[in-house]
Amino acid sequence: MSRVMTYDSRSPQLLAQVVAAGGLAVIPTDTVYGIVCDPCNDAAIDRLFQAKHRPRTKSIQVLLEGVEAMDRLDLSLPAPLDRLADALLPGPFSPIALVGKSCPLRTPRMEPDGPTQAVRVPDSPICRALLQVTGPLAASSANRSGNPSVETVQQARAELGDSVDLYLDGGPTPGSVASTVVEADKTDPDGIHVLRQGVIGEARVRALLSGRSSGGEGQ
């Protein structure tokens, strides 16, 4: 039976215990609620995919407490994603990082040119406080695959039920739109390819690279 708990000072340590035991949890981020687990535990990652009914061909993100955590995980951002990360992180921006040989994560996506990993540093005091205790977390939106993202822990509970061990209720998230996912693309004039439109509009992302006025975050 899963546990639903209002976020308080005990929550980071409780989440760390659940994650260390190979469990699943649902937490609030700066975009939508996410389902998380230990990104170095194959069994936990399998459980996450099963809970979401998500095909294993689809990738998942890793939440980090700060950009500096990438060095410890042997992850790096190719140009111009490094410039975008400087401007947009922490925040609803998920760049696709390159994965080095010593990376301990079990979540990278295998590509013809080598493994890659979507990363994100949430701009949420609650989420950052959790990550400071747990370390990196594998994450995906807390809904069944194909369904809309959720803004409340109650909606997440209705989607995922007892497949999740712990639900942390931090109140409604700012909206139901997820982060913007961007990869480097040498064939594009700006050097990027937007894989998923999210909170940050493509026009703003490209404006940051060109020096143009963005016209607002969602444009």
PDB file of C-alpha atoms in Angstrom:
ATOM      1  CA  MET A   1       0.000   0.000   0.000  1.00  0.00           C
ATOM      2  CA  SER A   2       1.434   3.342  -1.013  1.00  0.00           C
ATOM      3  CA  ARG A   3       1.847   6.231   1.424  1.00  0.00           C
ATOM      4  CA  VAL A   4       0.718   9.830   0.745  1.00  0.00           C
ATOM      5  CA  MET A   5       2.545  12.455   2.805  1.00  0.00           C
ATOM      6  CA  THR A   6       2.370  16.231   2.881  1.00  0.00           C
ATOM      7  CA  TYR A   7       5.856  17.607   2.288  1.00  0.00           C
ATOM      8  CA  ASP A   8       7.671  18.673   5.452  1.00  0.00           C
ATOM      9  CA  SER A   9      11.171  18.632   6.934  1.00  0.00           C
ATOM     10  CA  ARG A  10      11.112  14.827   7.210  1.00  0.00           C
ATOM     11  CA  SER A  11      10.345  14.283   3.547  1.00  0.00           C
ATOM     12  CA  PRO A  12      13.874  14.404   2.062  1.00  0.00           C
ATOM     13  CA  GLN A  13      15.162  11.676   4.365  1.00  0.00           C
ATOM     14  CA  LEU A  14      12.043   9.556   3.878  1.00  0.00           C
ATOM     15  CA  LEU A  15      12.374   9.856   0.110  1.00  0.00           C
ATOM     16  CA  ALA A  16      16.047   8.907   0.340  1.00  0.00           C
ATOM     17  CA  GLN A  17      15.107   5.742   2.238  1.00  0.00           C
ATOM     18  CA  VAL A  18      12.488   4.774  -0.348  1.00  0.00           C
ATOM     19  CA  VAL A  19      14.878   5.383  -3.242  1.00  0.00           C
ATOM     20  CA  ALA A  20      17.744   3.508  -1.570  1.00  0.00           C
ATOM     21  CA  ALA A  21      15.445   0.495  -1.127  1.00  0.00           C
ATOM     22  CA  GLY A  22      14.657   0.415  -4.841  1.00  0.00           C
ATOM     23  CA  GLY A  23      11.258   2.048  -4.423  1.00  0.00           C
ATOM     24  CA  LEU A  24       9.276   4.518  -6.492  1.00  0.00           C
ATOM     25  CA  ALA A  25       8.060   7.932  -5.360  1.00  0.00           C
ATOM     26  CA  VAL A  26       6.076  10.813  -6.792  1.00  0.00           C
ATOM     27  CA  ILE A  27       7.332  14.338  -6.123  1.00  0.00           C
ATOM     28  CA  PRO A  28       6.459  17.885  -7.258  1.00  0.00           C
ATOM     29  CA  THR A  29       8.774  19.730  -9.635  1.00  0.00           C
ATOM     30  CA  ASP A  30       8.707  23.231 -11.106  1.00  0.00           C
ATOM     31  CA  THR A  31       6.605  21.944 -14.014  1.00  0.00           C
ATOM     32  CA  VAL A  32       4.498  18.833 -13.235  1.00  0.00           C
ATOM     33  CA  TYR A  33       4.529  15.974 -10.736  1.00  0.00           C
ATOM     34  CA  GLY A  34       7.152  13.350 -11.509  1.00  0.00           C
ATOM     35  CA  ILE A  35       7.701   9.693 -10.686  1.00  0.00           C
ATOM     36  CA  VAL A  36      11.275   9.077  -9.524  1.00  0.00           C
ATOM     37  CA  CYS A  37      13.667   6.298  -8.539  1.00  0.00           C
ATOM     38  CA  ASP A  38      17.354   5.450  -8.206  1.00  0.00           C
ATOM     39  CA  PRO A  39      18.929   6.019 -11.650  1.00  0.00           C
ATOM     40  CA  CYS A  40      21.612   3.415 -10.917  1.00  0.00           C
ATOM     41  CA  ASN A  41      19.193   0.603 -10.003  1.00  0.00           C
ATOM     42  CA  ASP A  42      18.011  -1.478 -12.968  1.00  0.00           C
ATOM     43  CA  ALA A  43      15.157  -3.100 -11.035  1.00  0.00           C
ATOM     44  CA  ALA A  44      13.836   0.265  -9.841  1.00  0.00           C
ATOM     45  CA  ILE A  45      13.990   1.666 -13.365  1.00  0.00           C
ATOM     46  CA  ASP A  46      12.067  -1.369 -14.627  1.00  0.00           C
ATOM     47  CA  ARG A  47       9.415  -0.695 -11.988  1.00  0.00           C
ATOM     48  CA  LEU A  48       9.127   2.923 -13.129  1.00  0.00           C
ATOM     49  CA  PHE A  49       8.514   1.884 -16.734  1.00  0.00           C
ATOM     50  CA  GLN A  50       5.974  -0.705 -15.606  1.00  0.00           C
ATOM     51  CA  ALA A  51       4.126   1.756 -13.363  1.00  0.00           C
ATOM     52  CA  LYS A  52       3.752   4.185 -16.249  1.00  0.00           C
ATOM     53  CA  HIS A  53       3.065   1.487 -18.866  1.00  0.00           C
ATOM     54  CA  ARG A  54       5.841   3.241 -20.762  1.00  0.00           C
ATOM     55  CA  PRO A  55       7.669   1.452 -23.607  1.00  0.00           C
ATOM     56  CA  ARG A  56      11.341   0.828 -22.845  1.00  0.00           C
ATOM     57  CA  THR A  57      12.181   2.363 -26.213  1.00  0.00           C
ATOM     58  CA  LYS A  58      11.357   5.757 -24.694  1.00  0.00           C
ATOM     59  CA  SER A  59      13.925   7.560 -22.598  1.00  0.00           C
ATOM     60  CA  ILE A  60      13.642   9.117 -19.132  1.00  0.00           C
ATOM     61  CA  GLN A  61      15.324  12.124 -17.583  1.00  0.00           C
ATOM     62  CA  VAL A  62      17.652  12.459 -14.630  1.00  0.00           C
ATOM     63  CA  LEU A  63      16.981  15.237 -12.121  1.00  0.00           C
ATOM     64  CA  LEU A  64      20.066  16.886 -10.634  1.00  0.00           C
ATOM     65  CA  GLU A  65      20.470  19.196  -7.653  1.00  0.00           C
ATOM     66  CA  GLY A  66      22.772  21.424  -9.723  1.00  0.00           C
ATOM     67  CA  VAL A  67      24.608  21.594 -13.036  1.00  0.00           C
ATOM     68  CA  GLU A  68      27.854  20.794 -11.207  1.00  0.00           C
ATOM     69  CA  ALA A  69      26.542  17.273 -10.551  1.00  0.00           C
ATOM     70  CA  MET A  70      27.091  16.470 -14.218  1.00  0.00           C
ATOM     71  CA  ASP A  71      30.853  16.278 -13.725  1.00  0.00           C
ATOM     72  CA  ARG A  72      30.472  13.648 -10.997  1.00  0.00           C
ATOM     73  CA  LEU A  73      28.299  11.565 -13.344  1.00  0.00           C
ATOM     74  CA  ASP A  74      30.661  11.924 -16.328  1.00  0.00           C
ATOM     75  CA  LEU A  75      28.034  13.828 -18.315  1.00  0.00           C
ATOM     76  CA  SER A  76      28.777  16.772 -20.582  1.00  0.00           C
ATOM     77  CA  LEU A  77      26.776  19.201 -22.686  1.00  0.00           C
ATOM     78  CA  PRO A  78      27.878  19.771 -26.278  1.00  0.00           C
ATOM     79  CA  ALA A  79      27.766  23.254 -27.792  1.00  0.00           C
ATOM     80  CA  PRO A  80      25.457  25.138 -27.910  1.00  0.00           C
ATOM     81  CA  LEU A  81      23.534  23.300 -25.170  1.00  0.00           C
ATOM     82  CA  ASP A  82      26.130  24.421 -22.645  1.00  0.00           C
ATOM     83  CA  ARG A  83      25.240  28.047 -23.431  1.00  0.00           C
ATOM     84  CA  LEU A  84      21.535  27.339 -23.109  1.00  0.00           C
ATOM     85  CA  ALA A  85      22.070  25.557 -19.795  1.00  0.00           C
ATOM     86  CA  ASP A  86      23.885  28.612 -18.430  1.00  0.00           C
ATOM     87  CA  ALA A  87      20.862  30.737 -19.336  1.00  0.00           C
ATOM     88  CA  LEU A  88      17.985  28.372 -18.530  1.00  0.00           C
ATOM     89  CA  LEU A  89      19.054  26.161 -15.606  1.00  0.00           C
ATOM     90  CA  PRO A  90      17.721  25.784 -13.034  1.00  0.00           C
ATOM     91  CA  GLY A  91      14.411  25.712 -14.834  1.00  0.00           C
ATOM     92  CA  PRO A  92      12.107  23.809 -17.203  1.00  0.00           C
ATOM     93  CA  PHE A  93      14.854  23.012 -19.707  1.00  0.00           C
ATOM     94  CA  SER A  94      16.099  19.472 -20.416  1.00  0.00           C
ATOM     95  CA  PRO A  95      19.236  19.375 -22.558  1.00  0.00           C
ATOM     96  CA  ILE A  96      20.513  16.086 -23.943  1.00  0.00           C
ATOM     97  CA  ALA A  97      23.933  15.382 -22.445  1.00  0.00           C
ATOM     98  CA  LEU A  98      26.713  13.167 -23.743  1.00  0.00           C
ATOM     99  CA  VAL A  99      27.557  10.181 -21.534  1.00  0.00           C
ATOM    100  CA  GLY A 100      31.138   9.305 -20.633  1.00  0.00           C
ATOM    101  CA  LYS A 101      32.520   5.825 -20.044  1.00  0.00           C
ATOM    102  CA  SER A 102      32.571   6.149 -16.253  1.00  0.00           C
ATOM    103  CA  CYS A 103      28.941   7.292 -15.940  1.00  0.00           C
ATOM    104  CA  PRO A 104      27.177   5.118 -13.316  1.00  0.00           C
ATOM    105  CA  LEU A 105      23.647   5.834 -14.561  1.00  0.00           C
ATOM    106  CA  ARG A 106      21.525   3.002 -15.962  1.00  0.00           C
ATOM    107  CA  THR A 107      19.193   5.378 -17.806  1.00  0.00           C
ATOM    108  CA  PRO A 108      21.136   6.594 -20.888  1.00  0.00           C
ATOM    109  CA  ARG A 109      19.618   6.182 -24.318  1.00  0.00           C
ATOM    110  CA  MET A 110      21.820   4.371 -26.833  1.00  0.00           C
ATOM    111  CA  GLU A 111      22.365   6.372 -30.019  1.00  0.00           C
ATOM    112  CA  PRO A 112      24.473   5.614 -33.128  1.00  0.00           C
ATOM    113  CA  ASP A 113      27.072   8.188 -32.020  1.00  0.00           C
ATOM    114  CA  GLY A 114      27.085   7.037 -28.383  1.00  0.00           C
ATOM    115  CA  PRO A 115      24.850   7.136 -25.312  1.00  0.00           C
ATOM    116  CA  THR A 116      22.958  10.279 -24.348  1.00  0.00           C
ATOM    117  CA  GLN A 117      21.012  11.365 -21.279  1.00  0.00           C
ATOM    118  CA  ALA A 118      18.390  14.082 -20.777  1.00  0.00           C
ATOM    119  CA  VAL A 119      19.158  16.057 -17.618  1.00  0.00           C
ATOM    120  CA  ARG A 120      17.340  18.731 -15.678  1.00  0.00           C
ATOM    121  CA  VAL A 121      17.866  20.995 -12.678  1.00  0.00           C
ATOM    122  CA  PRO A 122      14.389  21.922 -11.405  1.00  0.00           C
ATOM    123  CA  ASP A 123      13.744  25.479 -10.220  1.00  0.00           C
ATOM    124  CA  SER A 124      11.690  24.310  -7.238  1.00  0.00           C
ATOM    125  CA  PRO A 125      12.736  24.766  -3.583  1.00  0.00           C
ATOM    126  CA  ILE A 126      11.003  21.508  -2.619  1.00  0.00           C
ATOM    127  CA  CYS A 127      12.517  19.492  -5.441  1.00  0.00           C
ATOM    128  CA  ARG A 128      15.993  20.912  -4.920  1.00  0.00           C
ATOM    129  CA  ALA A 129      15.793  20.171  -1.172  1.00  0.00           C
ATOM    130  CA  LEU A 130      14.882  16.575  -1.965  1.00  0.00           C
ATOM    131  CA  LEU A 131      17.691  16.187  -4.482  1.00  0.00           C
ATOM    132  CA  GLN A 132      20.264  17.573  -2.065  1.00  0.00           C
ATOM    133  CA  VAL A 133      19.557  14.550   0.145  1.00  0.00           C
ATOM    134  CA  THR A 134      18.830  11.841  -2.420  1.00  0.00           C
ATOM    135  CA  GLY A 135      21.280  12.821  -5.140  1.00  0.00           C
ATOM    136  CA  PRO A 136      20.291  12.321  -8.808  1.00  0.00           C
ATOM    137  CA  LEU A 137      16.913  10.766  -9.519  1.00  0.00           C
ATOM    138  CA  ALA A 138      15.608   9.050 -12.632  1.00  0.00           C
ATOM    139  CA  ALA A 139      12.361  10.798 -13.484  1.00  0.00           C
ATOM    140  CA  SER A 140       9.372  10.859 -15.770  1.00  0.00           C
ATOM    141  CA  SER A 141       6.006  12.585 -15.541  1.00  0.00           C
ATOM    142  CA  ALA A 142       3.700  10.977 -12.952  1.00  0.00           C
ATOM    143  CA  ASN A 143       1.048   9.709 -15.338  1.00  0.00           C
ATOM    144  CA  ARG A 144       0.426   6.638 -17.430  1.00  0.00           C
ATOM    145  CA  SER A 145       2.149   6.807 -20.785  1.00  0.00           C
ATOM    146  CA  GLY A 146       0.039   8.707 -23.296  1.00  0.00           C
ATOM    147  CA  ASN A 147      -2.053  10.494 -20.665  1.00  0.00           C
ATOM    148  CA  PRO A 148      -1.741  14.204 -19.808  1.00  0.00           C
ATOM    149  CA  SER A 149       0.797  15.290 -17.211  1.00  0.00           C
ATOM    150  CA  VAL A 150      -0.578  15.933 -13.727  1.00  0.00           C
ATOM    151  CA  GLU A 151      -0.498  19.010 -11.496  1.00  0.00           C
ATOM    152  CA  THR A 152      -1.499  17.500  -8.135  1.00  0.00           C
ATOM    153  CA  VAL A 153      -0.562  14.490  -6.059  1.00  0.00           C
ATOM    154  CA  GLN A 154      -4.207  13.406  -6.140  1.00  0.00           C
ATOM    155  CA  GLN A 155      -4.122  13.251  -9.935  1.00  0.00           C
ATOM    156  CA  ALA A 156      -0.858  11.308  -9.775  1.00  0.00           C
ATOM    157  CA  ARG A 157      -2.360   8.850  -7.296  1.00  0.00           C
ATOM    158  CA  ALA A 158      -5.341   8.305  -9.614  1.00  0.00           C
ATOM    159  CA  GLU A 159      -2.943   7.550 -12.482  1.00  0.00           C
ATOM    160  CA  LEU A 160      -0.390   5.325 -10.746  1.00  0.00           C
ATOM    161  CA  GLY A 161      -2.141   3.912  -7.668  1.00  0.00           C
ATOM    162  CA  ASP A 162      -0.231   1.482  -5.463  1.00  0.00           C
ATOM    163  CA  SER A 163       2.525   0.941  -8.026  1.00  0.00           C
ATOM    164  CA  VAL A 164       4.255   3.854  -6.255  1.00  0.00           C
ATOM    165  CA  ASP A 165       5.551   3.495  -2.696  1.00  0.00           C
ATOM    166  CA  LEU A 166       5.479   7.151  -1.634  1.00  0.00           C
ATOM    167  CA  TYR A 167       3.599  10.238  -2.797  1.00  0.00           C
ATOM    168  CA  LEU A 168       4.922  13.595  -1.542  1.00  0.00           C
ATOM    169  CA  ASP A 169       2.284  16.314  -1.672  1.00  0.00           C
ATOM    170  CA  GLY A 170       3.821  19.733  -2.207  1.00  0.00           C
ATOM    171  CA  GLY A 171       0.644  21.383  -3.459  1.00  0.00           C
ATOM    172  CA  PRO A 172      -0.297  22.085  -7.077  1.00  0.00           C
ATOM    173  CA  THR A 173       2.510  22.605  -9.570  1.00  0.00           C
ATOM    174  CA  PRO A 174       2.608  25.790 -11.715  1.00  0.00           C
ATOM    175  CA  GLY A 175       0.871  24.054 -14.606  1.00  0.00           C
ATOM    176  CA  SER A 176       0.486  20.885 -16.626  1.00  0.00           C
ATOM    177  CA  VAL A 177       3.196  21.532 -19.229  1.00  0.00           C
ATOM    178  CA  ALA A 178       6.491  19.654 -18.961  1.00  0.00           C
ATOM    179  CA  SER A 179      10.024  20.846 -19.624  1.00  0.00           C
ATOM    180  CA  THR A 180      11.437  21.658 -23.056  1.00  0.00           C
ATOM    181  CA  VAL A 181      13.786  18.959 -24.346  1.00  0.00           C
ATOM    182  CA  VAL A 182      16.576  20.026 -26.712  1.00  0.00           C
ATOM    183  CA  GLU A 183      19.448  18.184 -28.359  1.00  0.00           C
ATOM    184  CA  ALA A 184      22.456  19.461 -30.292  1.00  0.00           C
ATOM    185  CA  ASP A 185      22.120  19.254 -34.080  1.00  0.00           C
ATOM    186  CA  LYS A 186      25.022  20.270 -36.309  1.00  0.00           C
ATOM    187  CA  THR A 187      22.738  20.406 -39.363  1.00  0.00           C
ATOM    188  CA  ASP A 188      20.547  23.146 -37.856  1.00  0.00           C
ATOM    189  CA  PRO A 189      21.504  26.825 -38.319  1.00  0.00           C
ATOM    190  CA  ASP A 190      21.275  27.383 -34.549  1.00  0.00           C
ATOM    191  CA  GLY A 191      22.861  24.022 -33.752  1.00  0.00           C
ATOM    192  CA  ILE A 192      19.828  22.562 -31.972  1.00  0.00           C
ATOM    193  CA  HIS A 193      16.778  20.349 -32.433  1.00  0.00           C
ATOM    194  CA  VAL A 194      13.794  20.768 -30.115  1.00  0.00           C
ATOM    195  CA  LEU A 195      12.637  17.240 -29.292  1.00  0.00           C
ATOM    196  CA  ARG A 196       9.713  18.316 -27.106  1.00  0.00           C
ATOM    197  CA  GLN A 197       7.957  21.644 -26.883  1.00  0.00           C
ATOM    198  CA  GLY A 198       7.488  22.570 -23.238  1.00  0.00           C
ATOM    199  CA  VAL A 199       7.252  25.516 -20.880  1.00  0.00           C
ATOM    200  CA  ILE A 200      10.046  27.344 -22.692  1.00  0.00           C
ATOM    201  CA  GLY A 201       8.991  27.997 -26.278  1.00  0.00           C
ATOM    202  CA  GLU A 202      11.278  27.163 -29.196  1.00  0.00           C
ATOM    203  CA  ALA A 203      11.342  30.828 -30.221  1.00  0.00           C
ATOM    204  CA  ARG A 204      12.856  31.800 -26.883  1.00  0.00           C
ATOM    205  CA  VAL A 205      15.427  29.006 -27.040  1.00  0.00           C
ATOM    206  CA  ARG A 206      16.570  30.090 -30.490  1.00  0.00           C
ATOM    207  CA  ALA A 207      16.510  33.767 -29.504  1.00  0.00           C
ATOM    208  CA  LEU A 208      18.940  33.052 -26.674  1.00  0.00           C
ATOM    209  CA  LEU A 209      21.389  31.613 -29.205  1.00  0.00           C
ATOM    210  CA  SER A 210      21.019  34.414 -31.723  1.00  0.00           C
ATOM    211  CA  GLY A 211      20.770  37.347 -29.328  1.00  0.00           C
ATOM    212  CA  ARG A 212      17.276  38.269 -30.488  1.00  0.00           C
ATOM    213  CA  SER A 213      14.559  39.376 -28.086  1.00  0.00           C
ATOM    214  CA  SER A 214      12.580  36.297 -27.076  1.00  0.00           C
ATOM    215  CA  GLY A 215       9.184  37.941 -26.616  1.00  0.00           C
ATOM    216  CA  GLY A 216       8.460  36.039 -23.400  1.00  0.00           C
ATOM    217  CA  GLU A 217       9.156  32.634 -21.916  1.00  0.00           C
ATOM    218  CA  GLY A 218       6.368  30.728 -23.612  1.00  0.00           C
ATOM    219  CA  GLN A 219       6.792  32.248 -27.057  1.00  0.00           C
TER     220      GLN A 219
END
